Amino acid sequence: MTYYTIGVDLGGTTITAGLVNEESHIVYKKTCDTNLPRPAQEVEQAIADLCRQVVEEAGVSWEAIRWVGIGTPGSVNAESGIVEFNANFGYNNWALRANIQALLGCDVYIENDANAAAYGEYIAGAAKGAKYAVVITLGTGIGGGIIIDGKIFSGFNYAGAELGHTVIQMDGRPCMCGRKGCWEKYASARALTEDTRIAMQSNPQNMMWTLVDGDINKVNAKTAFDGMRAGDPLATQVVKDFVKYVACGLTNIINIFQPEIICIGGGVSKEGETLLAPVRALVDLEEYARNGERRVTIKAAELRNDAGVVGAASLGNQNRK
Ligand SMILES: [Zn+2]
């Protein structure tokens, strides 16, 4: 019999469930809207329905499903199966694992979504096989996942690996976490977008305006990179600052963990070497072990949007419950 697992990527906007084979490949996947705000019970039902649909439509029987893994935002106690705090959804102490287990009648594992995505990159992506790896996702915020000895590390209370909320600028930009100067206020895709807007607004004649048809709302994390490619000095400066911020946070992480691999995901990582080469050059100037023989590899994440599903589908390997 061929066995499968199901990985669920539960997000604030969409829910994706993927049927994953023993080689960690997604053989079939399906997405539905999360439709927030709504009660936890309805979200649980939607997850269970989606899992059943995926299995049915792929022509597989339930007996072939070893377990269901779920990556969800929030502070996730993987041991008790409780999502202790989840700001996006507004649920506290959500017994997600027990409730999905009751609905589907199979083993269920849950994990924080950034940790699940990091685990996916470790299982089948850019960090495959690395004993020590850190996965960073540059998005609305900065998601972080730390793999130590092949296991997700999230601290004694499962609230660790919040790498985006480490300060790179004392008394800097205020962050929703309550601190000032957090890395994600400077080096996330959203921060890059905001910095691009600010630069454009103080330069009404700048060429980047033509890239967005004069509409500030069309500015995104690609705008400054496109401006730089077109040779614009202001855009080049915005990218240069962004690279400096990314490299600063990465160097902090490297100095703490010295992982074998750091991989960078999120939409802005599609810039590839345009982003990574100058980031590496700065890290090379500052990293503590820069003269060492064995150095961390900084590369782009490979699984992109599938990392969360693949990682969640592999959670049963972790034995965390
Ligand atoms: Zn913060």
PDB file of C-alpha atoms and ligand atoms in Angstrom:
ATOM      1  CA  MET A   1       0.000   0.000   0.000  1.00  0.00           C
ATOM      2  CA  THR A   2       1.200   3.488  -0.821  1.00  0.00           C
ATOM      3  CA  TYR A   3       0.917   5.787   2.166  1.00  0.00           C
ATOM      4  CA  TYR A   4       0.322   9.507   2.220  1.00  0.00           C
ATOM      5  CA  THR A   5       0.108  12.337   4.701  1.00  0.00           C
ATOM      6  CA  ILE A   6      -1.904  15.535   4.495  1.00  0.00           C
ATOM      7  CA  GLY A   7      -0.390  18.944   5.122  1.00  0.00           C
ATOM      8  CA  VAL A   8      -2.647  21.894   5.872  1.00  0.00           C
ATOM      9  CA  ASP A   9      -1.481  25.491   5.568  1.00  0.00           C
ATOM     10  CA  LEU A  10      -4.003  27.487   7.568  1.00  0.00           C
ATOM     11  CA  GLY A  11      -3.782  31.187   6.789  1.00  0.00           C
ATOM     12  CA  GLY A  12      -5.797  34.271   7.593  1.00  0.00           C
ATOM     13  CA  THR A  13      -7.032  34.474   3.988  1.00  0.00           C
ATOM     14  CA  THR A  14      -6.914  30.934   2.611  1.00  0.00           C
ATOM     15  CA  ILE A  15      -6.640  27.324   3.746  1.00  0.00           C
ATOM     16  CA  THR A  16      -4.622  24.929   1.582  1.00  0.00           C
ATOM     17  CA  ALA A  17      -4.566  21.165   2.052  1.00  0.00           C
ATOM     18  CA  GLY A  18      -2.099  18.994   0.151  1.00  0.00           C
ATOM     19  CA  LEU A  19      -1.810  15.239  -0.219  1.00  0.00           C
ATOM     20  CA  VAL A  20       1.879  14.426   0.165  1.00  0.00           C
ATOM     21  CA  ASN A  21       3.555  11.155  -0.798  1.00  0.00           C
ATOM     22  CA  GLU A  22       6.403   9.359   0.941  1.00  0.00           C
ATOM     23  CA  GLU A  23       8.944  11.265  -1.169  1.00  0.00           C
ATOM     24  CA  SER A  24       7.545  14.513   0.301  1.00  0.00           C
ATOM     25  CA  HIS A  25       6.004  15.593  -3.004  1.00  0.00           C
ATOM     26  CA  ILE A  26       2.577  17.170  -3.157  1.00  0.00           C
ATOM     27  CA  VAL A  27       0.510  14.947  -5.431  1.00  0.00           C
ATOM     28  CA  TYR A  28      -2.723  16.903  -5.114  1.00  0.00           C
ATOM     29  CA  LYS A  29      -3.769  20.101  -3.377  1.00  0.00           C
ATOM     30  CA  LYS A  30      -6.758  22.305  -2.956  1.00  0.00           C
ATOM     31  CA  THR A  31      -7.436  25.748  -1.470  1.00  0.00           C
ATOM     32  CA  CYS A  32     -10.497  27.407   0.033  1.00  0.00           C
ATOM     33  CA  ASP A  33     -11.162  30.780   1.652  1.00  0.00           C
ATOM     34  CA  THR A  34     -10.757  31.066   5.425  1.00  0.00           C
ATOM     35  CA  ASN A  35     -13.635  33.563   5.522  1.00  0.00           C
ATOM     36  CA  LEU A  36     -12.653  35.294   8.751  1.00  0.00           C
ATOM     37  CA  PRO A  37     -14.092  36.402  11.041  1.00  0.00           C
ATOM     38  CA  ARG A  38     -16.069  33.303  11.917  1.00  0.00           C
ATOM     39  CA  PRO A  39     -16.265  30.877  14.856  1.00  0.00           C
ATOM     40  CA  ALA A  40     -13.470  28.341  15.385  1.00  0.00           C
ATOM     41  CA  GLN A  41     -15.906  25.466  14.852  1.00  0.00           C
ATOM     42  CA  GLU A  42     -16.618  26.590  11.292  1.00  0.00           C
ATOM     43  CA  VAL A  43     -12.929  26.902  10.476  1.00  0.00           C
ATOM     44  CA  GLU A  44     -12.348  23.392  11.857  1.00  0.00           C
ATOM     45  CA  GLN A  45     -15.180  22.065   9.686  1.00  0.00           C
ATOM     46  CA  ALA A  46     -13.695  23.796   6.641  1.00  0.00           C
ATOM     47  CA  ILE A  47     -10.289  22.189   7.330  1.00  0.00           C
ATOM     48  CA  ALA A  48     -11.824  18.732   7.734  1.00  0.00           C
ATOM     49  CA  ASP A  49     -13.956  19.118   4.594  1.00  0.00           C
ATOM     50  CA  LEU A  50     -10.940  20.239   2.569  1.00  0.00           C
ATOM     51  CA  CYS A  51      -8.880  17.244   3.777  1.00  0.00           C
ATOM     52  CA  ARG A  52     -11.672  14.856   2.802  1.00  0.00           C
ATOM     53  CA  GLN A  53     -12.046  16.479  -0.619  1.00  0.00           C
ATOM     54  CA  VAL A  54      -8.322  16.239  -1.303  1.00  0.00           C
ATOM     55  CA  VAL A  55      -8.277  12.527  -0.479  1.00  0.00           C
ATOM     56  CA  GLU A  56     -11.428  11.802  -2.455  1.00  0.00           C
ATOM     57  CA  GLU A  57     -10.494  13.819  -5.531  1.00  0.00           C
ATOM     58  CA  ALA A  58      -7.022  12.269  -5.625  1.00  0.00           C
ATOM     59  CA  GLY A  59      -8.644   8.837  -5.632  1.00  0.00           C
ATOM     60  CA  VAL A  60      -6.974   7.681  -2.430  1.00  0.00           C
ATOM     61  CA  SER A  61      -8.628   5.832   0.478  1.00  0.00           C
ATOM     62  CA  TRP A  62      -8.542   7.149   4.060  1.00  0.00           C
ATOM     63  CA  GLU A  63      -6.694   3.993   5.173  1.00  0.00           C
ATOM     64  CA  ALA A  64      -3.693   5.270   3.211  1.00  0.00           C
ATOM     65  CA  ILE A  65      -3.497   8.490   5.280  1.00  0.00           C
ATOM     66  CA  ARG A  66      -0.937   8.237   8.070  1.00  0.00           C
ATOM     67  CA  TRP A  67      -1.678  11.598   9.634  1.00  0.00           C
ATOM     68  CA  VAL A  68      -2.765  15.210   9.091  1.00  0.00           C
ATOM     69  CA  GLY A  69      -0.366  18.031   9.973  1.00  0.00           C
ATOM     70  CA  ILE A  70      -1.496  21.646  10.315  1.00  0.00           C
ATOM     71  CA  GLY A  71       0.588  24.808  10.238  1.00  0.00           C
ATOM     72  CA  THR A  72      -1.277  27.744  11.777  1.00  0.00           C
ATOM     73  CA  PRO A  73      -0.397  31.298  12.760  1.00  0.00           C
ATOM     74  CA  GLY A  74      -0.045  31.970  16.454  1.00  0.00           C
ATOM     75  CA  SER A  75       1.708  30.564  19.481  1.00  0.00           C
ATOM     76  CA  VAL A  76       1.256  26.826  18.997  1.00  0.00           C
ATOM     77  CA  ASN A  77       1.901  24.273  21.725  1.00  0.00           C
ATOM     78  CA  ALA A  78       2.808  21.285  19.557  1.00  0.00           C
ATOM     79  CA  GLU A  79       2.829  19.016  22.611  1.00  0.00           C
ATOM     80  CA  SER A  80      -0.635  19.779  23.973  1.00  0.00           C
ATOM     81  CA  GLY A  81      -2.105  20.503  20.535  1.00  0.00           C
ATOM     82  CA  ILE A  82      -3.403  23.872  21.669  1.00  0.00           C
ATOM     83  CA  VAL A  83      -3.077  27.138  19.754  1.00  0.00           C
ATOM     84  CA  GLU A  84      -2.545  29.263  22.836  1.00  0.00           C
ATOM     85  CA  PHE A  85      -2.801  32.640  21.194  1.00  0.00           C
ATOM     86  CA  ASN A  86      -3.719  33.631  17.668  1.00  0.00           C
ATOM     87  CA  ALA A  87      -4.154  37.340  16.961  1.00  0.00           C
ATOM     88  CA  ASN A  88      -5.318  36.894  13.324  1.00  0.00           C
ATOM     89  CA  PHE A  89      -8.181  34.580  14.179  1.00  0.00           C
ATOM     90  CA  GLY A  90      -9.027  35.966  17.604  1.00  0.00           C
ATOM     91  CA  TYR A  91      -9.198  32.538  19.279  1.00  0.00           C
ATOM     92  CA  ASN A  92      -7.494  31.805  22.580  1.00  0.00           C
ATOM     93  CA  ASN A  93      -6.508  28.342  23.805  1.00  0.00           C
ATOM     94  CA  TRP A  94      -7.897  26.760  20.678  1.00  0.00           C
ATOM     95  CA  ALA A  95      -7.921  22.946  20.921  1.00  0.00           C
ATOM     96  CA  LEU A  96      -7.219  22.630  17.202  1.00  0.00           C
ATOM     97  CA  ARG A  97      -5.571  19.207  17.285  1.00  0.00           C
ATOM     98  CA  ALA A  98      -8.235  17.460  19.375  1.00  0.00           C
ATOM     99  CA  ASN A  99     -11.072  18.982  17.390  1.00  0.00           C
ATOM    100  CA  ILE A 100      -9.654  18.025  13.978  1.00  0.00           C
ATOM    101  CA  GLN A 101      -8.808  14.561  15.298  1.00  0.00           C
ATOM    102  CA  ALA A 102     -12.443  14.172  16.353  1.00  0.00           C
ATOM    103  CA  LEU A 103     -13.665  15.290  12.938  1.00  0.00           C
ATOM    104  CA  LEU A 104     -11.296  13.167  10.843  1.00  0.00           C
ATOM    105  CA  GLY A 105     -10.552  10.231  13.125  1.00  0.00           C
ATOM    106  CA  CYS A 106      -6.834  10.163  12.397  1.00  0.00           C
ATOM    107  CA  ASP A 107      -3.647  11.410  14.084  1.00  0.00           C
ATOM    108  CA  VAL A 108      -3.216  15.173  13.874  1.00  0.00           C
ATOM    109  CA  TYR A 109      -0.105  17.293  14.505  1.00  0.00           C
ATOM    110  CA  ILE A 110      -0.037  21.070  14.729  1.00  0.00           C
ATOM    111  CA  GLU A 111       2.760  23.616  14.547  1.00  0.00           C
ATOM    112  CA  ASN A 112       3.263  27.345  14.073  1.00  0.00           C
ATOM    113  CA  ASP A 113       3.064  28.141  10.339  1.00  0.00           C
ATOM    114  CA  ALA A 114       6.534  29.715  10.038  1.00  0.00           C
ATOM    115  CA  ASN A 115       8.037  26.699  11.823  1.00  0.00           C
ATOM    116  CA  ALA A 116       6.133  24.328   9.540  1.00  0.00           C
ATOM    117  CA  ALA A 117       7.403  26.184   6.457  1.00  0.00           C
ATOM    118  CA  ALA A 118      10.964  26.000   7.789  1.00  0.00           C
ATOM    119  CA  TYR A 119      10.540  22.294   8.377  1.00  0.00           C
ATOM    120  CA  GLY A 120       9.294  21.906   4.797  1.00  0.00           C
ATOM    121  CA  GLU A 121      12.454  23.545   3.442  1.00  0.00           C
ATOM    122  CA  TYR A 122      14.482  21.214   5.659  1.00  0.00           C
ATOM    123  CA  ILE A 123      12.565  18.098   4.541  1.00  0.00           C
ATOM    124  CA  ALA A 124      12.428  18.763   0.809  1.00  0.00           C
ATOM    125  CA  GLY A 125      13.699  22.236  -0.102  1.00  0.00           C
ATOM    126  CA  ALA A 126      16.698  24.553   0.083  1.00  0.00           C
ATOM    127  CA  ALA A 127      17.742  23.385   3.562  1.00  0.00           C
ATOM    128  CA  LYS A 128      17.355  19.684   2.814  1.00  0.00           C
ATOM    129  CA  GLY A 129      19.563  17.575   5.016  1.00  0.00           C
ATOM    130  CA  ALA A 130      21.176  20.503   6.871  1.00  0.00           C
ATOM    131  CA  LYS A 131      21.651  19.628  10.526  1.00  0.00           C
ATOM    132  CA  TYR A 132      21.320  23.283  11.486  1.00  0.00           C
ATOM    133  CA  ALA A 133      19.169  25.563   9.362  1.00  0.00           C
ATOM    134  CA  VAL A 134      17.306  28.841   9.679  1.00  0.00           C
ATOM    135  CA  VAL A 135      14.496  29.761   7.324  1.00  0.00           C
ATOM    136  CA  ILE A 136      13.408  33.378   7.006  1.00  0.00           C
ATOM    137  CA  THR A 137      10.267  34.512   5.213  1.00  0.00           C
ATOM    138  CA  LEU A 138      10.154  38.165   4.188  1.00  0.00           C
ATOM    139  CA  GLY A 139       6.465  38.993   3.911  1.00  0.00           C
ATOM    140  CA  THR A 140       4.030  41.222   5.763  1.00  0.00           C
ATOM    141  CA  GLY A 141       6.322  40.607   8.716  1.00  0.00           C
ATOM    142  CA  ILE A 142       9.375  38.397   9.003  1.00  0.00           C
ATOM    143  CA  GLY A 143       8.668  34.758   9.768  1.00  0.00           C
ATOM    144  CA  GLY A 144      11.434  32.658  11.219  1.00  0.00           C
ATOM    145  CA  GLY A 145      11.997  28.976  11.712  1.00  0.00           C
ATOM    146  CA  ILE A 146      14.960  27.300  13.355  1.00  0.00           C
ATOM    147  CA  ILE A 147      15.954  23.687  12.766  1.00  0.00           C
ATOM    148  CA  ILE A 148      18.401  22.142  15.212  1.00  0.00           C
ATOM    149  CA  ASP A 149      19.479  18.530  14.765  1.00  0.00           C
ATOM    150  CA  GLY A 150      16.640  18.016  12.311  1.00  0.00           C
ATOM    151  CA  LYS A 151      14.006  19.244  14.731  1.00  0.00           C
ATOM    152  CA  ILE A 152      12.017  22.439  14.944  1.00  0.00           C
ATOM    153  CA  PHE A 153      13.311  24.606  17.782  1.00  0.00           C
ATOM    154  CA  SER A 154      10.761  26.976  19.294  1.00  0.00           C
ATOM    155  CA  GLY A 155      11.834  27.378  22.900  1.00  0.00           C
ATOM    156  CA  PHE A 156      10.474  25.794  26.082  1.00  0.00           C
ATOM    157  CA  ASN A 157       7.092  27.510  25.639  1.00  0.00           C
ATOM    158  CA  TYR A 158       6.800  27.213  21.836  1.00  0.00           C
ATOM    159  CA  ALA A 159       6.980  31.001  21.458  1.00  0.00           C
ATOM    160  CA  GLY A 160      10.559  31.131  20.197  1.00  0.00           C
ATOM    161  CA  ALA A 161      12.024  31.751  16.734  1.00  0.00           C
ATOM    162  CA  GLU A 162      10.305  35.140  16.476  1.00  0.00           C
ATOM    163  CA  LEU A 163      13.311  36.395  14.565  1.00  0.00           C
ATOM    164  CA  GLY A 164      11.427  39.348  13.084  1.00  0.00           C
ATOM    165  CA  HIS A 165      10.996  40.842  16.543  1.00  0.00           C
ATOM    166  CA  THR A 166      14.669  41.307  17.299  1.00  0.00           C
ATOM    167  CA  VAL A 167      15.696  44.955  17.434  1.00  0.00           C
ATOM    168  CA  ILE A 168      18.157  46.283  14.832  1.00  0.00           C
ATOM    169  CA  GLN A 169      17.557  49.973  15.608  1.00  0.00           C
ATOM    170  CA  MET A 170      17.337  51.112  19.229  1.00  0.00           C
ATOM    171  CA  ASP A 171      14.275  53.367  19.704  1.00  0.00           C
ATOM    172  CA  GLY A 172      13.467  52.849  16.036  1.00  0.00           C
ATOM    173  CA  ARG A 173      10.168  52.337  14.249  1.00  0.00           C
ATOM    174  CA  PRO A 174       7.339  51.196  16.555  1.00  0.00           C
ATOM    175  CA  CYS A 175       6.271  47.567  16.078  1.00  0.00           C
ATOM    176  CA  MET A 176       2.897  45.961  16.825  1.00  0.00           C
ATOM    177  CA  CYS A 177       4.682  43.663  19.303  1.00  0.00           C
ATOM    178  CA  GLY A 178       5.316  46.660  21.552  1.00  0.00           C
ATOM    179  CA  ARG A 179       9.030  47.091  20.886  1.00  0.00           C
ATOM    180  CA  LYS A 180      10.677  49.741  18.759  1.00  0.00           C
ATOM    181  CA  GLY A 181      13.117  49.069  15.942  1.00  0.00           C
ATOM    182  CA  CYS A 182      12.236  45.424  15.224  1.00  0.00           C
ATOM    183  CA  TRP A 183      13.943  43.811  12.218  1.00  0.00           C
ATOM    184  CA  GLU A 184      10.618  43.266  10.441  1.00  0.00           C
ATOM    185  CA  LYS A 185       9.856  47.001  10.517  1.00  0.00           C
ATOM    186  CA  TYR A 186      12.868  47.435   8.202  1.00  0.00           C
ATOM    187  CA  ALA A 187      13.494  44.214   6.303  1.00  0.00           C
ATOM    188  CA  SER A 188      10.060  42.731   5.566  1.00  0.00           C
ATOM    189  CA  ALA A 189       8.468  43.064   2.125  1.00  0.00           C
ATOM    190  CA  ARG A 190       5.919  45.411   3.677  1.00  0.00           C
ATOM    191  CA  ALA A 191       8.680  47.620   5.110  1.00  0.00           C
ATOM    192  CA  LEU A 192      10.355  47.756   1.694  1.00  0.00           C
ATOM    193  CA  THR A 193       7.045  48.759   0.122  1.00  0.00           C
ATOM    194  CA  GLU A 194       6.512  51.491   2.711  1.00  0.00           C
ATOM    195  CA  ASP A 195      10.062  52.804   2.348  1.00  0.00           C
ATOM    196  CA  THR A 196       9.583  52.905  -1.429  1.00  0.00           C
ATOM    197  CA  ARG A 197       6.371  54.917  -1.006  1.00  0.00           C
ATOM    198  CA  ILE A 198       8.032  57.384   1.370  1.00  0.00           C
ATOM    199  CA  ALA A 199      10.936  57.898  -1.043  1.00  0.00           C
ATOM    200  CA  MET A 200       8.531  58.454  -3.954  1.00  0.00           C
ATOM    201  CA  GLN A 201       6.297  60.849  -2.041  1.00  0.00           C
ATOM    202  CA  SER A 202       9.255  63.102  -1.281  1.00  0.00           C
ATOM    203  CA  ASN A 203      10.273  62.928  -4.961  1.00  0.00           C
ATOM    204  CA  PRO A 204       7.146  63.587  -7.062  1.00  0.00           C
ATOM    205  CA  GLN A 205       9.189  63.621 -10.297  1.00  0.00           C
ATOM    206  CA  ASN A 206      10.873  60.286  -9.679  1.00  0.00           C
ATOM    207  CA  MET A 207      10.659  57.683 -12.472  1.00  0.00           C
ATOM    208  CA  MET A 208       9.188  55.034 -10.118  1.00  0.00           C
ATOM    209  CA  TRP A 209       5.882  56.886 -10.437  1.00  0.00           C
ATOM    210  CA  THR A 210       5.741  55.780 -14.082  1.00  0.00           C
ATOM    211  CA  LEU A 211       6.188  52.145 -12.968  1.00  0.00           C
ATOM    212  CA  VAL A 212       2.972  52.361 -10.940  1.00  0.00           C
ATOM    213  CA  ASP A 213       0.939  54.539 -13.347  1.00  0.00           C
ATOM    214  CA  GLY A 214       1.111  57.389 -10.831  1.00  0.00           C
ATOM    215  CA  ASP A 215      -0.821  55.316  -8.256  1.00  0.00           C
ATOM    216  CA  ILE A 216       0.897  55.022  -4.855  1.00  0.00           C
ATOM    217  CA  ASN A 217      -1.330  52.031  -4.028  1.00  0.00           C
ATOM    218  CA  LYS A 218       0.301  50.037  -6.806  1.00  0.00           C
ATOM    219  CA  VAL A 219       3.718  50.225  -5.138  1.00  0.00           C
ATOM    220  CA  ASN A 220       4.949  46.835  -3.974  1.00  0.00           C
ATOM    221  CA  ALA A 221       8.181  45.134  -2.922  1.00  0.00           C
ATOM    222  CA  LYS A 222       9.248  44.860  -6.563  1.00  0.00           C
ATOM    223  CA  THR A 223       8.901  48.572  -7.427  1.00  0.00           C
ATOM    224  CA  ALA A 224      12.267  49.701  -6.040  1.00  0.00           C
ATOM    225  CA  PHE A 225      14.049  46.712  -7.606  1.00  0.00           C
ATOM    226  CA  ASP A 226      12.461  47.561 -10.980  1.00  0.00           C
ATOM    227  CA  GLY A 227      13.496  51.202 -10.565  1.00  0.00           C
ATOM    228  CA  MET A 228      17.027  50.109  -9.769  1.00  0.00           C
ATOM    229  CA  ARG A 229      17.115  47.926 -12.881  1.00  0.00           C
ATOM    230  CA  ALA A 230      16.040  50.969 -14.885  1.00  0.00           C
ATOM    231  CA  GLY A 231      19.006  52.865 -13.451  1.00  0.00           C
ATOM    232  CA  ASP A 232      17.192  55.201 -11.066  1.00  0.00           C
ATOM    233  CA  PRO A 233      19.427  56.462  -8.213  1.00  0.00           C
ATOM    234  CA  LEU A 234      16.570  56.895  -5.685  1.00  0.00           C
ATOM    235  CA  ALA A 235      15.296  53.346  -6.253  1.00  0.00           C
ATOM    236  CA  THR A 236      18.869  52.089  -6.011  1.00  0.00           C
ATOM    237  CA  GLN A 237      19.228  53.812  -2.642  1.00  0.00           C
ATOM    238  CA  VAL A 238      15.981  52.278  -1.328  1.00  0.00           C
ATOM    239  CA  VAL A 239      17.185  48.804  -2.346  1.00  0.00           C
ATOM    240  CA  LYS A 240      20.613  49.489  -0.878  1.00  0.00           C
ATOM    241  CA  ASP A 241      19.074  50.395   2.493  1.00  0.00           C
ATOM    242  CA  PHE A 242      16.816  47.335   2.379  1.00  0.00           C
ATOM    243  CA  VAL A 243      19.800  45.069   1.683  1.00  0.00           C
ATOM    244  CA  LYS A 244      21.614  46.649   4.635  1.00  0.00           C
ATOM    245  CA  TYR A 245      18.654  45.922   6.931  1.00  0.00           C
ATOM    246  CA  VAL A 246      18.294  42.334   5.722  1.00  0.00           C
ATOM    247  CA  ALA A 247      22.037  41.715   6.144  1.00  0.00           C
ATOM    248  CA  CYS A 248      22.079  43.205   9.645  1.00  0.00           C
ATOM    249  CA  GLY A 249      19.414  40.818  10.923  1.00  0.00           C
ATOM    250  CA  LEU A 250      20.950  37.856   9.124  1.00  0.00           C
ATOM    251  CA  THR A 251      24.349  38.574  10.645  1.00  0.00           C
ATOM    252  CA  ASN A 252      22.750  38.609  14.109  1.00  0.00           C
ATOM    253  CA  ILE A 253      21.192  35.216  13.417  1.00  0.00           C
ATOM    254  CA  ILE A 254      24.445  33.822  12.032  1.00  0.00           C
ATOM    255  CA  ASN A 255      26.409  35.031  15.041  1.00  0.00           C
ATOM    256  CA  ILE A 256      23.961  33.307  17.385  1.00  0.00           C
ATOM    257  CA  PHE A 257      23.358  30.046  15.546  1.00  0.00           C
ATOM    258  CA  GLN A 258      26.015  29.601  12.826  1.00  0.00           C
ATOM    259  CA  PRO A 259      23.586  27.451  10.857  1.00  0.00           C
ATOM    260  CA  GLU A 260      24.805  25.480   7.878  1.00  0.00           C
ATOM    261  CA  ILE A 261      22.133  27.081   5.703  1.00  0.00           C
ATOM    262  CA  ILE A 262      19.954  30.173   5.927  1.00  0.00           C
ATOM    263  CA  CYS A 263      17.287  30.272   3.278  1.00  0.00           C
ATOM    264  CA  ILE A 264      15.197  33.272   2.443  1.00  0.00           C
ATOM    265  CA  GLY A 265      11.606  32.931   1.277  1.00  0.00           C
ATOM    266  CA  GLY A 266       8.709  35.259   0.591  1.00  0.00           C
ATOM    267  CA  GLY A 267       7.832  37.085  -2.628  1.00  0.00           C
ATOM    268  CA  VAL A 268      10.837  39.412  -2.500  1.00  0.00           C
ATOM    269  CA  SER A 269      13.175  36.378  -2.580  1.00  0.00           C
ATOM    270  CA  LYS A 270      12.149  36.029  -6.237  1.00  0.00           C
ATOM    271  CA  GLU A 271      14.706  38.805  -6.852  1.00  0.00           C
ATOM    272  CA  GLY A 272      17.228  35.999  -6.408  1.00  0.00           C
ATOM    273  CA  GLU A 273      20.862  37.031  -6.704  1.00  0.00           C
ATOM    274  CA  THR A 274      19.900  40.701  -7.171  1.00  0.00           C
ATOM    275  CA  LEU A 275      18.986  40.569  -3.482  1.00  0.00           C
ATOM    276  CA  LEU A 276      21.185  37.743  -2.205  1.00  0.00           C
ATOM    277  CA  ALA A 277      24.559  38.720  -3.709  1.00  0.00           C
ATOM    278  CA  PRO A 278      24.762  42.160  -2.025  1.00  0.00           C
ATOM    279  CA  VAL A 279      23.337  40.683   1.209  1.00  0.00           C
ATOM    280  CA  ARG A 280      26.114  38.070   1.224  1.00  0.00           C
ATOM    281  CA  ALA A 281      28.723  40.763   0.542  1.00  0.00           C
ATOM    282  CA  LEU A 282      27.615  42.698   3.646  1.00  0.00           C
ATOM    283  CA  VAL A 283      27.407  39.578   5.807  1.00  0.00           C
ATOM    284  CA  ASP A 284      30.936  38.728   4.639  1.00  0.00           C
ATOM    285  CA  LEU A 285      32.178  42.020   6.059  1.00  0.00           C
ATOM    286  CA  GLU A 286      30.520  41.616   9.445  1.00  0.00           C
ATOM    287  CA  GLU A 287      29.949  38.000  10.369  1.00  0.00           C
ATOM    288  CA  TYR A 288      32.065  36.898  13.336  1.00  0.00           C
ATOM    289  CA  ALA A 289      33.335  33.714  11.674  1.00  0.00           C
ATOM    290  CA  ARG A 290      34.027  35.444   8.329  1.00  0.00           C
ATOM    291  CA  ASN A 291      37.619  34.204   8.257  1.00  0.00           C
ATOM    292  CA  GLY A 292      36.637  30.652   9.081  1.00  0.00           C
ATOM    293  CA  GLU A 293      36.883  27.763   6.669  1.00  0.00           C
ATOM    294  CA  ARG A 294      33.300  26.643   7.082  1.00  0.00           C
ATOM    295  CA  ARG A 295      30.782  29.341   6.395  1.00  0.00           C
ATOM    296  CA  VAL A 296      27.021  29.577   6.386  1.00  0.00           C
ATOM    297  CA  THR A 297      25.332  29.313   2.977  1.00  0.00           C
ATOM    298  CA  ILE A 298      22.712  31.981   2.245  1.00  0.00           C
ATOM    299  CA  LYS A 299      20.293  30.939  -0.474  1.00  0.00           C
ATOM    300  CA  ALA A 300      16.725  31.401  -1.677  1.00  0.00           C
ATOM    301  CA  ALA A 301      14.013  29.101  -0.351  1.00  0.00           C
ATOM    302  CA  GLU A 302      12.893  26.553  -2.941  1.00  0.00           C
ATOM    303  CA  LEU A 303       9.402  25.399  -2.057  1.00  0.00           C
ATOM    304  CA  ARG A 304       7.884  28.883  -1.988  1.00  0.00           C
ATOM    305  CA  ASN A 305       4.147  28.618  -1.246  1.00  0.00           C
ATOM    306  CA  ASP A 306       4.359  24.842  -0.862  1.00  0.00           C
ATOM    307  CA  ALA A 307       6.787  24.916   2.082  1.00  0.00           C
ATOM    308  CA  GLY A 308       3.982  25.190   4.640  1.00  0.00           C
ATOM    309  CA  VAL A 309       2.050  22.225   3.223  1.00  0.00           C
ATOM    310  CA  VAL A 310       5.118  19.986   2.856  1.00  0.00           C
ATOM    311  CA  GLY A 311       6.361  20.904   6.333  1.00  0.00           C
ATOM    312  CA  ALA A 312       2.955  20.360   7.946  1.00  0.00           C
ATOM    313  CA  ALA A 313       2.607  17.020   6.157  1.00  0.00           C
ATOM    314  CA  SER A 314       5.928  15.941   7.654  1.00  0.00           C
ATOM    315  CA  LEU A 315       5.192  16.945  11.270  1.00  0.00           C
ATOM    316  CA  GLY A 316       4.520  13.351  12.329  1.00  0.00           C
ATOM    317  CA  ASN A 317       8.275  12.725  11.984  1.00  0.00           C
ATOM    318  CA  GLN A 318       8.907  15.128  14.844  1.00  0.00           C
ATOM    319  CA  ASN A 319       7.410  13.058  17.649  1.00  0.00           C
ATOM    320  CA  ARG A 320       6.484  16.147  19.558  1.00  0.00           C
ATOM    321  CA  LYS A 321       3.366  14.768  21.146  1.00  0.00           C
TER     322      LYS A 321
HETATM  323 ZN    ZN B   1       8.315  43.577  16.943  1.00  0.00          ZN
END
